[in-house]
């Protein structure tokens, strides 16, 4: 008998009586989800910036200290003035080490927790770019801000096969005496530009 | 006129009879027909909590026999009532008599608040009082909203006490942390039990309490034992002892 | 081996440190409270999360097969392990095939349960735990003391000293920001050098054939995005029916664990990285036995948030190492004895049954009721001390006979009044170490009633 048969057999024999799925409660809704989203981004240690005119993206980036101070900026959004890393020429994700800022487009934002959904296809050939870069800039369309995670999962489509993640704020830890430290292994800062 | 059976926990019977008397006085003052069946001894909780279900079962059966004939059973104890209402089912199985007696057994404050519907507590108690919410009463009988839960506040015990003239209910830093009695835990894990109890006392003292009260004499026995050993300026009184000074309607 | 009471007594002997540990862990409970209160529908979410888990457990094999089918279609290789030994062999086999000698691991209590690290290290594979707290305890060569904050028992000065000794930081460094920065640089090197990434699984998704790993640090992402090989270990109970169900679970997980609205990184893996391989090892290791038991199956709903540890007045005052199982606190005291009753027999009794754990559990496991049920199970299987059972039998004997009970009560009060030294024998003596004994009134309540009804 294979391990698979043994495990599944044991679980079937042990199965409790059927329990129906519960009803799903309605999730919290906000009067101004975009405002709440920006507030939540701030709350999770990120920096929320409203960019009402999509043409103002370059200027908004210049407004970020991490971008101004950056030597190497990798962008998954084409045509950005500050971008100077050709990700297509990178053969091995290990070569990404040294990138100061990664600019990544997100697909939707969640007001209750400042999370941005980034599908794998938005990360380019080497998905490690968002975690190896020292600083992260995310963009998300204002009309794609949802109220809560329940709504988010109703809206997003998971790439199959594929990859995708919610990013909420910069990398952080409180493992030393519960003291919050921003910038554990991933991005030391996370700016979220809400566009449109 | 409902016939009320008075259930006095074994340790209250032996060590804190005044609490029994106070409970009786409160119920009689309300005009209730109260009987104290002498055949009662113990609800079986110490045995059940030690994992000794076989020893607890006969006591549970005995309880059902002794109190089965009453319309209501009232006890000055959250933990004993919790045993009867919540745990007899696990001990004896799903039986109509278990469910029926369980549904009719009440801790004193919830009985006064929910069944009798006491609307007036006419009396005086000019002391600074710390309310210790015993865990069984709080999280099993839901005598008040526990601090872990999100929802509208309610507190059946405080609701009665705060009506007393001159009473000052102090504000604790941890309003419902366990005192550390926990039955056999008090002896089996003596070190942590006492550490927990002393932390409770420090909280009450810091809040300015002179009297620590609660619905369970077991918690208070433990806290009192610690307080007296350290000569802390704190006195314990069961809520029945405080409420029996008033006229309830 | 000492049980919880002996270990806890040693822990609380250092009162100052106990207060420090208690305060630190309590602050996380407070964060959890603040976060829960921002969600008006919090109790409904808990109910829904509990319901989804209960439903899933009633069809676990079906959902696991569905997961396997869909995961395989996504290019994920699914393996099955009956126990920890099989799990370790499978993981090692995959690593060996790829000639891996350097692994970056992100937190997985399951891999601790299987003792994976020593297994791999004995076979020449370096395993670096990349979660900061896990790395700290790994460098200190000690087990984690909390399932979410592994190094909560360590003061900053001790960590500074540890880093100085092991990774060469300057002596006397105590600032958490600077210590974390040092760890960042040190672990960045390890990430870049790793040939494989090992993770746990927070949720496996049956309908889409993927799984989710949640971190604040980004270590799971770093560890699995640089090397081409990723192996994820999951207990059978981690599968949930639909990806949509994450909408419920992710709303309660981080809030319960740390008080954050969501963790920094919630990563959904639905296939290997380009040019790489993704393996999932599904592990039973006693979970099917738990599933078979009506009294304990709800403990399989656990999403490992740690909220029960943070709220437990006993855990906070005794620390993770007082517990005999790798997962301490309330849920550990339910899981441990199911794994090994003899080694963990003291754990269900290391609780005052206050019920706070059950009230914070995001999936509404009635932890304190399971602890009580475990006490009964242990007593039935001879894991409760004979002396204790004898005294309970004796007490039961007395209490079934009112006349005898009355006599015993009268004698006890007499002894308390006249022979206090006698009262301090046995349990009375334990009680009296730090507490005065209860008063000994001349008359019991029933004696008063007899006299004057």
Coordinates of N, CA, C and O in Angstrom, one line a residue, chain B residues 106-167:
Chain B
X106 N -29.4 27.4 38.2 CA -28.9 28.8 38.0 C -27.9 29.2 39.0 O -28.0 28.9 40.2
X107 N -26.9 30.0 38.6 CA -26.1 30.7 39.5 C -26.9 31.9 40.1 O -27.9 32.4 39.4
X108 N -26.7 32.3 41.3 CA -27.5 33.3 42.0 C -27.8 34.6 41.2 O -28.9 35.0 41.0
X109 N -26.7 35.2 40.7 CA -26.9 36.5 40.0 C -27.7 36.4 38.7 O -28.5 37.2 38.4
X110 N -27.4 35.3 38.0 CA -28.2 35.2 36.7 C -29.6 34.8 37.1 O -30.6 35.3 36.3
X111 N -29.9 34.1 38.2 CA -31.2 33.8 38.6 C -32.0 35.1 38.9 O -33.1 35.4 38.5
X112 N -31.3 36.0 39.7 CA -31.9 37.3 40.1 C -32.2 38.1 38.9 O -33.2 38.8 38.7
X113 N -31.2 38.2 38.0 CA -31.3 39.1 36.8 C -32.3 38.5 35.8 O -33.1 39.3 35.3
X114 N -32.2 37.3 35.5 CA -32.9 36.7 34.3 C -34.3 36.1 34.7 O -35.2 36.2 33.9
X115 N -34.3 35.4 35.8 CA -35.5 34.6 36.2 C -36.5 35.5 37.1 O -37.6 35.6 36.8
X116 N -35.9 36.0 38.1 CA -36.7 36.8 39.0 C -37.0 38.2 38.4 O -38.0 38.8 38.6
X117 N -36.0 38.6 37.7 CA -36.1 39.9 37.0 C -36.0 41.1 38.0 O -36.8 42.0 38.0
X118 N -35.0 41.0 38.9 CA -34.8 42.0 39.9 C -34.6 43.4 39.3 O -33.7 43.5 38.5
X119 N -35.4 44.3 39.6 CA -35.2 45.7 39.0 C -34.7 46.7 40.0 O -34.3 47.8 39.7
X120 N -34.7 46.3 41.3 CA -34.3 47.3 42.3 C -33.5 46.6 43.4 O -33.9 45.6 43.9
X121 N -32.3 47.2 43.6 CA -31.5 46.7 44.7 C -31.3 47.9 45.7 O -30.6 48.8 45.5
X122 N -32.2 47.9 46.8 CA -32.3 49.0 47.7 C -31.4 48.7 48.9 O -31.8 48.0 49.8
X123 N -30.2 49.3 48.9 CA -29.3 49.1 50.0 C -28.1 49.9 49.8 O -27.9 50.6 48.9
X124 N -27.2 49.7 50.8 CA -26.0 50.5 50.9 C -24.8 49.6 51.0 O -24.8 48.6 51.7
X125 N -23.7 50.0 50.4 CA -22.4 49.3 50.6 C -21.3 50.3 50.2 O -20.8 50.4 49.1
X126 N -21.0 51.1 51.2 CA -20.0 52.2 51.0 C -18.6 51.7 51.0 O -17.8 52.1 51.9
X127 N -18.2 50.9 50.0 CA -16.8 50.4 50.0 C -16.3 50.5 48.6 O -17.1 50.5 47.6
X128 N -15.0 50.4 48.4 CA -14.4 50.3 47.1 C -14.3 48.8 46.8 O -13.6 48.1 47.5
X129 N -14.9 48.4 45.8 CA -15.1 46.9 45.5 C -14.5 46.5 44.2 O -14.7 47.2 43.1
X130 N -13.7 45.5 44.2 CA -13.1 44.9 43.0 C -14.0 43.7 42.6 O -14.1 42.8 43.4
X131 N -14.5 43.7 41.4 CA -15.3 42.5 41.0 C -14.4 41.5 40.3 O -13.9 41.8 39.2
X132 N -14.3 40.3 40.9 CA -13.5 39.3 40.2 C -14.5 38.3 39.5 O -15.3 37.7 40.1
X133 N -14.4 38.3 38.2 CA -15.3 37.5 37.4 C -14.7 36.1 37.3 O -13.8 35.8 36.6
X134 N -15.3 35.1 38.1 CA -14.8 33.7 38.0 C -15.0 33.2 36.6 O -16.0 33.5 36.0
X135 N -14.0 32.4 36.1 CA -14.0 32.0 34.7 C -15.2 31.2 34.3 O -15.7 31.3 33.2
X136 N -15.6 30.2 35.1 CA -16.8 29.4 34.8 C -18.0 30.2 34.6 O -18.7 30.1 33.6
X137 N -18.3 31.1 35.6 CA -19.4 31.9 35.5 C -19.4 32.8 34.2 O -20.4 33.0 33.5
X138 N -18.2 33.3 34.0 CA -18.0 34.3 32.9 C -18.1 33.6 31.5 O -18.9 34.0 30.6
X139 N -17.3 32.6 31.3 CA -17.1 32.0 29.9 C -18.0 30.8 29.7 O -18.1 30.4 28.5
X140 N -18.6 30.2 30.7 CA -19.5 29.1 30.5 C -20.9 29.5 30.6 O -21.8 29.2 29.8
X141 N -21.2 30.2 31.7 CA -22.6 30.7 32.0 C -22.9 32.0 31.3 O -24.0 32.5 31.2
X142 N -21.8 32.7 30.8 CA -22.0 34.0 30.2 C -22.7 35.0 31.1 O -23.7 35.6 30.7
X143 N -22.2 35.1 32.3 CA -22.7 36.1 33.2 C -22.4 37.5 32.8 O -23.1 38.5 33.2
X144 N -21.4 37.7 32.0 CA -21.0 39.0 31.5 C -20.3 38.7 30.2 O -19.9 37.6 29.9
X145 N -20.1 39.8 29.4 CA -19.3 39.6 28.2 C -17.9 39.5 28.5 O -17.3 40.4 29.2
X146 N -17.2 38.5 28.0 CA -15.8 38.3 28.3 C -15.0 39.3 27.5 O -15.4 39.7 26.4
X147 N -13.8 39.7 28.0 CA -13.0 40.7 27.3 C -12.5 40.2 25.9 O -12.1 41.0 25.1
X148 N -12.5 38.9 25.7 CA -12.1 38.4 24.4 C -13.1 38.6 23.3 O -12.8 38.6 22.1
X149 N -14.4 38.7 23.7 CA -15.4 38.7 22.7 C -15.7 40.1 22.2 O -15.6 41.1 22.9
X150 N -16.1 40.2 20.9 CA -16.5 41.5 20.3 C -18.0 41.6 20.3 O -18.7 40.7 19.7
X151 N -18.6 42.6 20.9 CA -20.0 42.7 20.9 C -20.5 43.6 22.0 O -19.7 44.2 22.8
X152 N -21.8 43.8 22.1 CA -22.3 44.8 23.1 C -22.0 44.3 24.5 O -22.1 43.1 24.8
X153 N -21.7 45.2 25.4 CA -21.3 44.7 26.8 C -22.6 44.4 27.6 O -23.7 44.9 27.3
X154 N -22.4 43.5 28.5 CA -23.5 43.2 29.5 C -22.8 42.5 30.7 O -21.7 42.0 30.6
X155 N -23.4 42.7 31.9 CA -22.7 42.1 33.1 C -23.8 42.0 34.1 O -24.3 42.9 34.8
X156 N -24.3 40.7 34.3 CA -25.4 40.5 35.2 C -25.0 40.7 36.7 O -25.8 41.1 37.5
X157 N -23.7 40.5 37.0 CA -23.3 40.7 38.4 C -23.1 42.1 38.7 O -23.7 42.7 39.7
X158 N -22.4 42.8 37.8 CA -22.2 44.3 38.0 C -23.5 45.0 38.0 O -23.7 46.0 38.8
X159 N -24.4 44.5 37.2 CA -25.7 45.1 37.1 C -26.5 45.2 38.4 O -27.2 46.1 38.7
X160 N -26.3 44.2 39.2 CA -26.9 44.2 40.5 C -26.1 45.0 41.5 O -26.7 45.8 42.3
X161 N -24.8 44.8 41.6 CA -24.0 45.5 42.6 C -24.0 47.0 42.4 O -24.0 47.7 43.5
X162 N -24.0 47.5 41.2 CA -23.8 48.9 41.1 C -25.0 49.7 41.5 O -24.9 50.9 41.7
X163 N -26.1 49.0 41.8 CA -27.2 49.7 42.3 C -27.1 50.0 43.8 O -28.0 50.8 44.3
X164 N -26.2 49.4 44.5 CA -26.0 49.7 45.9 C -25.5 51.1 46.1 O -24.6 51.5 45.4
X165 N -26.1 51.8 47.1 CA -25.7 53.2 47.3 C -24.3 53.2 47.9 O -24.0 52.5 48.9
X166 N -23.5 54.1 47.4 CA -22.1 54.3 47.9 C -21.1 53.3 47.4 O -19.9 53.4 47.7
X167 N -21.5 52.3 46.6 CA -20.5 51.3 46.2 C -19.7 51.9 45.1 O -20.2 52.7 44.3

